[in-house]
XYZ file of C-alpha atoms in Angstrom:
730
model
C 198.549 325.062 310.230
C 196.046 327.402 311.909
C 194.979 325.403 315.166
C 192.121 327.378 316.459
C 187.972 327.060 316.580
C 186.686 323.961 314.986
C 188.546 324.414 312.268
C 186.279 323.681 309.563
C 188.721 325.874 306.573
C 191.285 323.614 307.159
C 188.977 320.232 307.642
C 187.976 321.155 304.326
C 190.720 321.859 302.373
C 192.648 318.552 304.220
C 189.634 316.219 303.206
C 189.817 317.852 299.221
C 193.454 317.264 299.247
C 192.713 313.769 300.121
C 190.378 313.477 297.826
C 192.664 314.568 294.965
C 195.368 311.706 295.866
C 192.424 309.262 295.533
C 191.861 310.188 292.496
C 195.113 310.370 291.218
C 195.698 306.744 292.928
C 192.831 305.353 290.234
C 194.131 307.338 287.427
C 197.202 305.705 288.075
C 196.375 302.555 288.745
C 194.392 302.777 284.676
C 197.780 303.521 283.202
C 199.254 300.890 284.632
C 199.294 298.107 281.840
C 201.080 300.846 279.405
C 203.083 302.703 282.215
C 203.517 300.408 285.152
C 206.261 302.933 286.669
C 203.411 305.643 286.875
C 202.240 304.211 290.256
C 205.845 304.119 291.113
C 204.983 308.187 291.571
C 205.519 308.944 295.654
C 202.560 309.933 296.929
C 201.763 312.585 299.738
C 202.120 311.616 303.095
C 199.318 311.459 305.615
C 199.884 315.170 307.834
C 199.277 315.794 310.938
C 196.713 317.945 312.176
C 195.878 318.789 316.109
C 192.956 317.073 317.525
C 191.569 320.849 317.730
C 190.394 320.479 313.857
C 188.874 317.712 314.192
C 186.625 319.077 317.636
C 183.866 322.314 318.195
C 185.345 325.644 320.258
C 184.513 325.151 323.900
C 180.736 324.816 324.756
C 181.372 325.522 328.782
C 184.002 326.963 330.745
C 186.862 324.603 331.025
C 188.688 326.685 333.440
C 185.595 326.291 335.911
C 185.405 322.882 334.926
C 188.342 321.853 336.409
C 187.926 323.719 339.062
C 184.983 321.783 339.994
C 186.911 318.494 339.162
C 190.115 319.371 341.218
C 187.906 321.610 343.739
C 191.302 322.619 345.847
C 194.639 323.333 345.815
C 194.931 324.065 342.321
C 198.137 326.229 342.485
C 199.586 323.361 344.336
C 198.653 320.875 341.831
C 200.852 323.004 338.763
C 203.316 323.845 341.325
C 204.807 320.143 341.367
C 204.475 319.274 338.550
C 206.576 322.522 337.246
C 208.899 321.479 340.003
C 209.253 317.957 338.298
C 209.408 319.528 334.967
C 212.246 321.433 336.288
C 214.485 318.355 336.584
C 215.471 315.432 334.248
C 214.846 313.277 337.162
C 211.617 313.110 335.936
C 212.225 313.560 331.886
C 211.948 310.304 329.697
C 211.908 311.942 326.061
C 211.823 315.340 323.615
C 209.909 314.664 320.736
C 210.399 318.122 318.668
C 209.825 321.238 321.163
C 207.674 318.671 323.930
C 209.453 317.457 327.018
C 207.110 314.092 328.775
C 207.634 313.636 331.716
C 207.894 309.402 332.895
C 209.270 307.196 333.834
C 211.362 304.783 332.356
C 210.289 301.586 332.584
C 212.797 300.361 330.760
C 215.662 300.251 333.353
C 216.435 297.267 335.118
C 214.186 296.853 339.062
C 217.528 298.418 340.652
C 217.580 301.649 338.874
C 213.991 301.953 338.881
C 214.476 301.765 342.579
C 217.122 303.908 342.612
C 215.444 306.185 340.818
C 212.257 306.374 342.511
C 214.520 307.438 345.594
C 215.772 310.434 344.056
C 212.623 311.659 343.051
C 211.606 311.579 346.690
C 215.078 313.283 347.523
C 214.588 315.578 344.869
C 211.464 316.843 346.036
C 212.641 316.693 350.027
C 215.402 319.195 349.506
C 212.368 321.664 347.645
C 210.418 321.640 350.609
C 207.745 319.751 349.619
C 207.491 317.904 352.427
C 207.277 320.443 354.989
C 204.330 320.334 358.307
C 202.836 316.822 356.328
C 203.432 315.049 360.129
C 204.595 317.911 362.541
C 201.324 319.870 361.755
C 197.666 319.065 361.656
C 194.545 320.623 359.705
C 192.129 320.095 357.510
C 193.661 322.890 354.944
C 196.784 320.550 355.087
C 194.762 317.307 354.025
C 193.859 318.707 351.103
C 197.623 320.128 350.491
C 198.853 316.591 351.206
C 196.214 314.812 348.988
C 196.803 317.365 345.415
C 200.584 316.798 345.705
C 200.247 313.862 346.161
C 197.689 313.260 342.960
C 200.168 315.363 340.986
C 202.297 312.808 342.153
C 200.356 309.813 341.530
C 199.859 311.249 337.808
C 203.565 310.943 336.977
C 204.453 307.813 338.492
C 202.855 305.317 340.522
C 205.883 304.264 342.355
C 206.974 307.244 343.938
C 203.191 308.160 345.047
C 203.200 304.117 346.409
C 206.912 305.063 348.296
C 205.556 308.183 349.878
C 202.099 306.762 350.696
C 203.646 303.612 352.463
C 206.442 306.530 354.587
C 204.053 309.262 355.188
C 200.458 307.441 355.257
C 200.819 304.165 356.909
C 203.979 304.371 358.698
C 203.567 307.681 359.607
C 199.629 307.231 359.795
C 199.831 304.567 362.147
C 201.750 306.626 364.546
C 199.935 309.259 364.432
C 196.531 307.379 364.873
C 197.658 304.513 366.778
C 199.901 306.437 368.658
C 200.488 308.876 371.702
C 202.639 311.959 372.636
C 205.718 310.013 373.652
C 205.452 308.683 369.793
C 204.425 311.808 367.865
C 207.662 313.698 369.564
C 210.082 310.604 368.953
C 209.299 309.853 365.531
C 207.085 312.166 363.179
C 209.653 315.261 362.706
C 212.622 312.806 361.728
C 209.897 310.454 359.701
C 208.855 314.257 357.676
C 212.498 314.818 357.229
C 213.550 310.908 356.233
C 215.896 311.031 358.868
C 213.947 306.923 359.205
C 212.413 305.866 356.768
C 209.084 303.508 357.515
C 207.355 301.172 356.096
C 204.123 298.616 357.397
C 204.348 295.401 357.949
C 200.749 293.763 357.917
C 200.202 291.223 355.263
C 201.635 288.043 355.646
C 201.679 285.425 353.418
C 199.087 282.951 354.928
C 197.028 286.359 355.298
C 196.330 289.653 353.439
C 192.634 290.826 353.585
C 191.943 288.716 356.905
C 194.288 291.107 359.336
C 192.492 289.205 362.230
C 194.211 285.696 361.277
C 197.484 286.872 361.027
C 200.226 284.549 362.943
C 203.029 286.897 363.991
C 202.820 286.611 367.918
C 204.479 288.949 369.945
C 204.823 288.508 373.868
C 205.784 290.440 376.725
C 208.682 289.954 379.201
C 208.066 291.944 382.735
C 211.790 291.005 383.206
C 213.562 293.351 380.700
C 210.076 295.439 380.105
C 210.609 294.131 376.128
C 208.248 293.065 374.387
C 209.282 290.043 371.813
C 208.426 289.189 368.321
C 208.731 285.566 366.795
C 207.273 284.458 363.753
C 206.408 280.700 364.148
C 205.758 279.723 361.003
C 206.785 280.552 357.391
C 203.489 281.360 356.452
C 203.760 284.064 358.690
C 206.375 285.626 357.162
C 205.594 289.219 356.697
C 205.535 290.037 352.553
C 204.976 292.787 349.974
C 206.308 294.893 352.572
C 206.709 298.328 350.582
C 210.716 299.451 351.559
C 211.657 296.523 353.229
C 213.560 294.388 350.940
C 216.645 297.634 350.710
C 215.682 300.742 351.955
C 213.466 301.135 355.252
C 215.196 301.482 358.524
C 211.835 300.946 360.430
C 208.548 298.949 360.573
C 204.828 299.566 361.853
C 204.651 295.426 362.618
C 200.964 294.133 363.111
C 201.126 290.997 365.652
C 198.853 288.817 367.900
C 199.290 290.146 371.061
C 199.432 287.181 373.524
C 200.023 288.324 377.222
C 199.734 285.353 379.823
C 198.439 283.382 377.703
C 195.538 285.433 376.297
C 195.637 286.919 372.893
C 194.364 290.209 372.986
C 194.180 290.131 369.706
C 195.960 292.587 367.104
C 198.406 295.631 368.023
C 200.820 297.642 366.196
C 204.587 297.601 367.497
C 207.583 299.520 366.264
C 210.401 297.725 365.112
C 214.039 299.143 363.625
C 214.823 297.050 360.566
C 218.374 298.392 359.648
C 221.638 300.391 361.843
C 222.744 303.435 360.796
C 224.883 302.042 358.417
C 222.056 299.657 356.607
C 222.870 296.167 357.753
C 220.180 294.498 359.006
C 219.675 294.016 362.833
C 219.984 291.240 364.425
C 217.100 288.897 364.955
C 215.630 290.221 361.947
C 215.784 287.947 358.050
C 214.514 289.779 355.135
C 214.741 288.777 351.739
C 213.553 290.774 348.566
C 210.004 290.025 347.002
C 211.676 290.181 343.238
C 210.567 291.389 340.331
C 207.006 291.952 339.650
C 204.486 293.128 336.414
C 204.447 296.606 337.636
C 205.372 299.392 340.362
C 209.000 297.716 340.137
C 210.249 301.132 341.454
C 209.234 299.971 345.176
C 211.211 297.107 347.225
C 208.844 295.041 348.543
C 210.400 292.495 350.361
C 209.564 289.703 353.053
C 210.372 289.656 356.633
C 211.156 286.798 359.615
C 211.386 287.959 363.243
C 213.415 285.256 365.348
C 212.646 286.650 369.107
C 213.443 290.089 368.196
C 212.831 292.014 371.193
C 211.979 295.469 371.681
C 211.378 298.430 374.307
C 208.016 298.485 376.406
C 207.889 301.951 374.547
C 207.549 300.326 371.100
C 203.600 299.391 371.674
C 201.872 301.747 369.869
C 198.984 302.642 372.813
C 196.671 304.720 371.943
C 194.446 301.655 371.902
C 195.870 299.467 374.703
C 198.736 299.315 377.043
C 200.615 297.052 378.923
C 202.110 298.286 381.956
C 205.690 297.324 383.038
C 204.888 294.615 385.035
C 202.743 293.339 382.700
C 199.527 293.535 383.124
C 197.111 294.632 379.712
C 195.205 297.906 380.228
C 192.729 299.278 377.371
C 189.497 302.074 377.604
C 188.051 299.522 375.051
C 186.550 296.468 376.024
C 185.288 295.499 372.729
C 187.514 293.645 370.613
C 185.932 294.521 367.553
C 186.382 297.976 368.063
C 189.971 297.793 369.312
C 190.498 296.220 366.204
C 188.928 298.831 364.271
C 190.918 301.194 365.817
C 193.967 299.385 365.019
C 193.175 299.369 360.874
C 192.641 303.212 360.538
C 195.336 304.020 358.657
C 194.506 301.678 355.429
C 190.958 303.861 355.443
C 193.375 306.724 354.448
C 194.929 303.989 351.948
C 191.636 303.155 349.988
C 190.975 307.335 350.276
C 193.335 307.980 348.355
C 193.367 304.394 345.764
C 189.991 305.909 344.878
C 191.134 308.819 343.759
C 194.437 308.026 342.261
C 192.012 305.517 340.061
C 190.240 308.226 339.136
C 192.825 310.114 337.796
C 195.191 307.296 336.008
C 191.757 306.757 334.048
C 191.985 310.712 333.204
C 195.345 310.385 331.614
C 194.059 307.352 328.910
C 190.946 308.626 327.907
C 192.700 312.361 327.392
C 195.408 310.494 325.424
C 192.941 307.802 323.862
C 190.640 310.669 322.558
C 193.104 313.232 321.344
C 194.521 310.442 319.322
C 191.159 309.117 318.015
C 190.420 313.014 316.899
C 194.150 312.769 314.996
C 194.083 309.279 313.285
C 192.560 308.094 310.622
C 190.898 304.722 309.196
C 189.139 303.193 306.175
C 186.225 305.548 303.947
C 183.031 305.013 303.744
C 183.346 304.388 300.027
C 186.286 304.735 297.132
C 187.690 307.854 297.183
C 186.552 309.220 299.864
C 188.442 310.573 302.496
C 189.647 308.131 305.238
C 187.703 308.893 308.971
C 188.821 310.001 311.999
C 188.378 307.170 314.534
C 186.297 309.069 317.133
C 183.574 309.663 314.319
C 183.322 306.393 313.840
C 180.105 304.954 316.572
C 181.886 302.034 317.793
C 184.881 304.480 318.596
C 182.079 306.716 320.463
C 180.669 303.985 322.143
C 183.669 302.586 323.584
C 185.646 306.150 324.944
C 182.636 308.331 325.798
C 180.853 306.147 327.953
C 184.145 305.479 330.010
C 184.617 309.836 329.547
C 180.948 309.788 331.424
C 181.886 307.927 334.534
C 185.084 309.215 335.212
C 183.440 312.529 335.028
C 181.218 310.886 337.822
C 183.771 309.433 339.574
C 185.624 312.266 340.003
C 182.848 313.979 342.460
C 181.907 310.440 344.245
C 186.236 310.696 345.372
C 185.929 314.390 345.888
C 183.062 313.855 347.964
C 185.125 311.112 350.115
C 188.138 312.911 350.347
C 186.179 315.619 352.222
C 184.296 313.569 354.154
C 187.625 311.646 355.656
C 189.604 315.511 356.079
C 186.817 316.385 358.292
C 185.887 313.433 359.583
C 184.936 312.494 363.608
C 184.692 309.650 365.341
C 181.298 309.209 364.619
C 181.874 309.183 360.620
C 184.377 306.072 361.191
C 181.519 303.111 360.469
C 180.351 305.517 357.139
C 184.055 306.546 356.279
C 184.775 302.747 356.038
C 181.777 301.526 354.066
C 181.822 304.302 351.330
C 186.067 304.208 351.163
C 186.063 300.251 350.830
C 182.877 300.717 347.965
C 184.471 303.598 345.838
C 188.037 302.221 346.226
C 186.786 298.730 344.623
C 184.470 300.320 342.256
C 186.912 302.964 340.562
C 189.767 300.884 340.811
C 187.696 298.290 338.897
C 186.569 300.702 336.572
C 190.270 302.452 336.136
C 191.867 299.530 334.391
C 188.425 298.719 332.490
C 189.221 302.445 331.211
C 193.457 301.493 330.940
C 192.755 298.315 328.529
C 190.070 299.920 326.496
C 191.592 302.989 325.458
C 194.832 300.481 325.319
C 193.237 298.843 322.832
C 191.517 302.283 320.967
C 195.278 303.221 320.346
C 196.066 300.236 318.840
C 199.581 299.462 318.340
C 200.699 302.653 319.818
C 199.374 301.878 323.249
C 201.448 299.020 323.365
C 204.482 300.942 323.862
C 205.834 302.056 326.860
C 206.153 305.910 325.778
C 202.616 305.837 325.345
C 201.956 305.128 328.981
C 198.450 303.886 328.689
C 199.812 300.120 328.326
C 202.771 300.265 331.149
C 200.060 301.931 333.409
C 197.681 298.767 333.608
C 200.545 296.691 334.961
C 201.710 299.464 337.365
C 198.283 300.067 338.918
C 197.146 296.699 338.358
C 198.137 296.066 342.071
C 195.100 299.003 343.142
C 192.671 296.129 342.611
C 194.575 293.789 345.524
C 196.043 296.462 347.797
C 194.212 297.569 351.417
C 191.758 295.209 350.375
C 191.236 293.077 347.536
C 188.177 294.415 345.727
C 185.681 291.338 345.782
C 186.218 290.908 349.923
C 186.062 295.061 350.142
C 182.980 295.042 348.142
C 181.356 291.751 350.446
C 182.480 294.263 353.622
C 180.111 297.470 352.521
C 177.227 294.397 351.485
C 177.501 293.144 355.002
C 177.713 296.400 356.588
C 174.486 297.693 354.937
C 172.671 294.144 355.397
C 173.108 294.725 359.574
C 172.619 298.449 359.365
C 169.449 297.877 357.789
C 168.162 294.836 359.706
C 169.162 296.483 363.152
C 167.194 299.342 362.506
C 163.988 297.926 360.873
C 163.801 295.439 363.985
C 163.943 298.713 366.118
C 161.236 300.359 364.025
C 163.294 303.251 363.774
C 164.224 305.330 360.385
C 167.439 304.793 357.686
C 169.549 308.042 358.414
C 172.923 306.769 357.299
C 174.575 305.709 354.022
C 171.986 308.068 351.811
C 170.224 304.754 352.945
C 166.898 307.792 353.752
C 165.683 307.073 350.705
C 164.184 303.622 351.767
C 162.124 304.905 354.535
C 159.599 305.726 351.975
C 157.648 303.883 348.878
C 160.127 302.198 346.355
C 160.187 305.036 343.335
C 158.186 303.390 340.192
C 159.187 303.207 337.117
C 156.656 304.072 334.406
C 156.295 300.584 332.618
C 156.398 303.234 329.200
C 159.329 305.391 328.257
C 160.561 307.386 326.206
C 163.427 309.044 325.376
C 163.100 312.220 327.183
C 162.042 309.735 330.192
C 165.054 307.729 331.024
C 167.372 310.906 330.478
C 165.623 312.921 333.004
C 167.263 313.070 336.528
C 164.016 312.208 338.788
C 163.787 308.673 337.069
C 167.650 308.011 336.479
C 167.600 308.376 340.323
C 164.542 306.651 341.238
C 166.231 303.516 338.644
C 169.350 303.150 341.078
C 167.435 303.457 344.450
C 164.965 301.013 343.061
C 167.857 299.115 341.849
C 169.513 299.327 345.593
C 166.678 299.230 347.409
C 165.346 295.656 345.853
C 168.856 294.021 346.119
C 168.564 295.423 350.024
C 165.408 293.947 350.855
C 166.489 290.775 348.525
C 169.749 290.025 350.095
C 167.917 290.625 354.086
C 165.197 287.879 353.090
C 167.504 285.520 351.735
C 169.965 285.539 354.481
C 167.103 285.601 357.379
C 165.419 282.401 355.202
C 168.690 280.525 355.220
C 169.588 281.702 358.953
C 166.281 279.838 359.983
C 167.552 276.786 359.086
C 170.298 277.203 361.932
C 172.978 278.926 359.880
C 174.750 282.138 361.463
C 174.474 284.854 359.428
C 178.268 285.007 358.448
C 177.939 281.983 356.664
C 174.182 282.797 355.585
C 175.594 286.425 354.053
C 178.412 284.041 352.201
C 175.935 281.869 350.940
C 174.384 284.953 349.065
C 177.369 285.731 347.569
C 176.020 286.623 344.329
C 173.434 289.475 345.599
C 175.901 290.382 348.197
C 178.313 291.954 345.685
C 175.108 292.716 343.048
C 174.391 295.017 346.224
C 177.307 296.520 346.948
C 178.018 297.916 343.143
C 174.391 299.220 343.347
C 175.208 301.069 346.434
C 178.245 302.318 345.190
C 176.966 303.249 341.470
C 174.132 305.357 343.646
C 176.903 307.105 345.541
C 178.367 308.445 342.008
C 175.077 309.531 340.715
C 174.641 311.232 344.113
C 177.419 313.477 343.632
C 177.227 313.961 340.220
C 173.773 315.127 340.448
C 175.262 317.753 344.082
C 177.228 319.114 341.052
C 175.026 319.445 338.653
C 172.295 320.902 340.215
C 174.241 323.587 342.287
C 175.557 324.989 339.032
C 173.147 328.110 337.419
C 171.017 327.616 334.213
C 173.646 327.591 331.279
C 176.580 325.619 329.182
C 178.217 323.854 332.212
C 175.150 322.728 333.503
C 174.194 321.603 330.500
C 177.586 318.892 329.664
C 177.314 318.114 333.305
C 173.816 316.876 332.291
C 174.736 315.060 329.327
C 177.568 313.342 330.976
C 174.987 312.634 333.979
C 173.145 310.854 331.705
C 175.601 308.843 329.960
C 176.685 307.566 333.156
C 173.481 306.450 334.463
C 172.360 304.656 331.527
C 175.644 302.852 330.253
C 175.702 301.900 333.585
C 172.472 300.908 332.836
C 173.328 299.040 329.604
C 176.062 296.924 331.368
C 174.234 295.713 334.564
C 172.190 292.649 333.993
C 170.490 293.213 337.394
C 168.316 295.286 335.831
C 166.828 293.181 333.485
C 167.132 290.489 336.538
C 165.490 291.756 338.874
C 162.505 293.394 336.550
C 163.577 296.912 336.868
C 163.449 297.358 333.141
C 162.007 295.552 330.638
C 163.660 294.017 327.315
C 162.166 296.916 325.375
C 162.953 298.971 327.847
C 166.648 297.621 328.300
C 167.049 298.092 323.981
C 165.286 302.022 324.470
C 168.297 302.361 327.083
C 171.050 301.029 324.641
C 169.384 303.675 321.671
C 169.439 305.972 323.960
C 173.202 305.482 325.163
C 174.847 305.367 321.058
C 172.527 308.902 320.907
C 174.570 310.521 324.310
C 177.609 309.447 322.681
C 177.244 311.434 319.603
C 176.027 314.149 321.697
C 178.753 314.598 323.409
C 181.419 313.674 321.154
C 181.344 317.600 319.818
C 183.075 318.399 323.815
C 185.046 315.002 323.987
C 188.397 316.787 323.630
C 187.600 319.899 325.861
C 186.475 317.225 328.391
C 189.648 315.620 328.535
C 191.665 318.969 327.838
C 189.513 320.361 331.096
C 190.943 317.333 333.164
C 193.862 320.078 333.504
C 196.307 317.425 333.217
C 199.708 319.114 332.057
C 200.164 317.877 327.956
C 204.283 316.787 329.330
C 202.575 314.154 331.439
C 200.294 312.576 328.621
C 201.593 309.936 325.845
C 203.225 311.704 322.572
C 200.759 309.939 320.450
C 198.363 312.738 322.127
C 199.917 314.807 319.915
C 202.042 314.500 316.567
C 202.183 311.463 316.414
C 204.188 311.454 313.235
C 206.852 313.661 313.990
C 207.292 311.292 317.507
C 207.608 307.871 314.753
C 209.952 309.983 312.310
C 213.132 308.586 311.442
C 214.545 312.474 313.200
C 212.851 311.538 316.431
C 215.067 308.119 315.999
C 218.205 309.616 315.827
C 217.714 312.611 318.473
C 216.397 310.141 321.122
C 219.821 307.821 320.067
C 221.789 310.628 320.585
C 220.322 312.215 323.857
C 219.706 308.334 325.486
C 223.455 308.508 326.705
C 222.998 311.157 328.619
C 219.572 309.966 329.805
C 220.378 306.761 331.098
C 223.333 308.887 333.415
C 220.642 311.088 334.965
C 218.785 307.813 335.552
C 220.993 304.998 337.063
C 223.007 307.473 339.115
C 220.256 308.830 341.384
C 222.211 307.710 344.646
C 224.192 311.539 344.107
C 221.660 312.827 345.916
C 222.384 311.660 349.237
C 219.811 310.248 352.000
C 219.582 312.768 354.902
C 222.365 311.790 357.809
C 220.213 309.693 360.668
C 220.001 310.733 363.856
C 222.745 308.210 365.879
C 219.915 307.877 369.172
C 217.367 307.081 366.640
C 218.965 304.855 364.286
C 221.133 302.765 366.482
C 219.414 298.955 366.706
C 217.210 298.845 369.238
C 216.572 294.890 368.745
C 218.513 292.097 370.282
C 218.340 288.423 368.525
C 220.324 285.011 369.478
C 220.937 284.996 365.307
C 222.711 287.379 362.649
C 222.132 288.099 359.547
C 224.268 289.594 356.197
C 223.611 293.135 355.447
C 221.543 293.988 352.604
């Protein structure tokens, strides 16, 4: 069957054949009384036609669109995808001539962990990580980010394992350590001669890192630090890599010097020797099976007066002299704490980008499926409609597509800002990464759920990726900061900055709040469809919402604090306003990003389609947010107009929906099989083929230990800790 262009001739012929089959059914039904065997005649089955047959030709340059979306290192992304496709370690199944790459989530937890490690070692063997820690440049940071994104598209566990090792363990050594630590640890980390983890979260404290209960003291007689877990709630929890593979960990702990608590500090502690035995003084337990991400060996750690060398304090922020005197050039405890939290910003940036990419996979699969699956007819004898021709199906998927495009550009801007940041940018990056990490992961999980439902029963199958991805990526809403807590932090920083600047009589110059230096945008009392689509009115609507909420929050906090309540308590009592403000700020940041990209394009089809996506992003957000009505920014009549325009914009975008998801540049091998010929995928012939290849596939996935770990450097991997209790090796 031809697949080119709009497929008008093919579609017409297909619809004619469907009509003919319907007429045959009616004729047989009419003759059933005299010849009941007539209805038993076999009818032609549904035949698959590619989504291209139900889509218009690209109305814009798709290659240029992908260039805008990915922005950098496209050849590196394609190289990683091709590299994965070359190894059976990454292949899940084959349908006809198509090979699909995906982890096998039907494996046991233990086998998933081994498969994840085997894939890491495969990439290491191919030289993928060369220079990741031993060299530094903005270009290298962007290359690493591109490779992380390509890996993340394949499997969350694989990306998380790399993130723990390189970004958390390695990043902590880079940010919080000094030359002695860099020289000793970075090269062997890059070559996996040690495997690192990051022990911050505890049973009793997750988001509130300041409250962690692990305690470290210093013994000047032995010039050693002593790490201790004083109670059960202080056990380190959810530590990725700790349960089985990690040899070393960054340990975050309260530092007590001469009875004085100097706050949170970071230490290097060895967990296992070169034979894999847990070092003395440590107890490690497995966190067990999880709802997803079972390729990561999360563990729990107890420290029983574990001694480590004085040099294992990461001392870029503070140090302890051999005779036990505490020294720090940063006198403010809050600033010291912020310096130790630097590695977490990297995680929030990468999570925001990852969330967008998962939404892309789900949308690409669901929209392709929606262009090939038929259901119901408008009247008897008529052919069944394809799903994406139903306005309701458009409304459930296409606003999510528009939001994903807009959020892609916001995540890209965040990544660039982070890669080029200076010390002066730390606060801004913290606020932006906190808001966007929250907003984009909420969007991703909602998109995965909606796409799962839009694919019906097929969306439940693990092979089709969407349903399983919900469980695998759900954790993104929690790690590197609970989303609700992060949004509260965003609002707190906005409030503090706004109040401080206003008190000083200075203009706002940061976080995109410059628009508040002028008068509030005026939304016309009477709107028509052209006006609600106008970019200036749309930007004004988002700016007005942000302004109103920030002013309301400031007034409420001030009013409550006049009653003798602290600012912190006043903000806590205003949590609903604070949550709305955090979302309004983040959604305005996203709008700024897509507007910037749209404005940079010359007049033409690419600018036009970006404009349609931006309009749908704004209006669908306004339709869903009660704040616009609650704060009087839109009247009920205006809100109704907004809803009508969302429906209209969905219909306008629908002919280009396939081309928009194809512009993501995701290889077909990484989409769910139902994005293609789902009839062949579910055929008996494919069942037989899959069963015959299962034994080979199982051998590949369950025996990854054939890839050997790098030989540890004995001097680095021998246990440095001592303690009073022995422990069984895992």
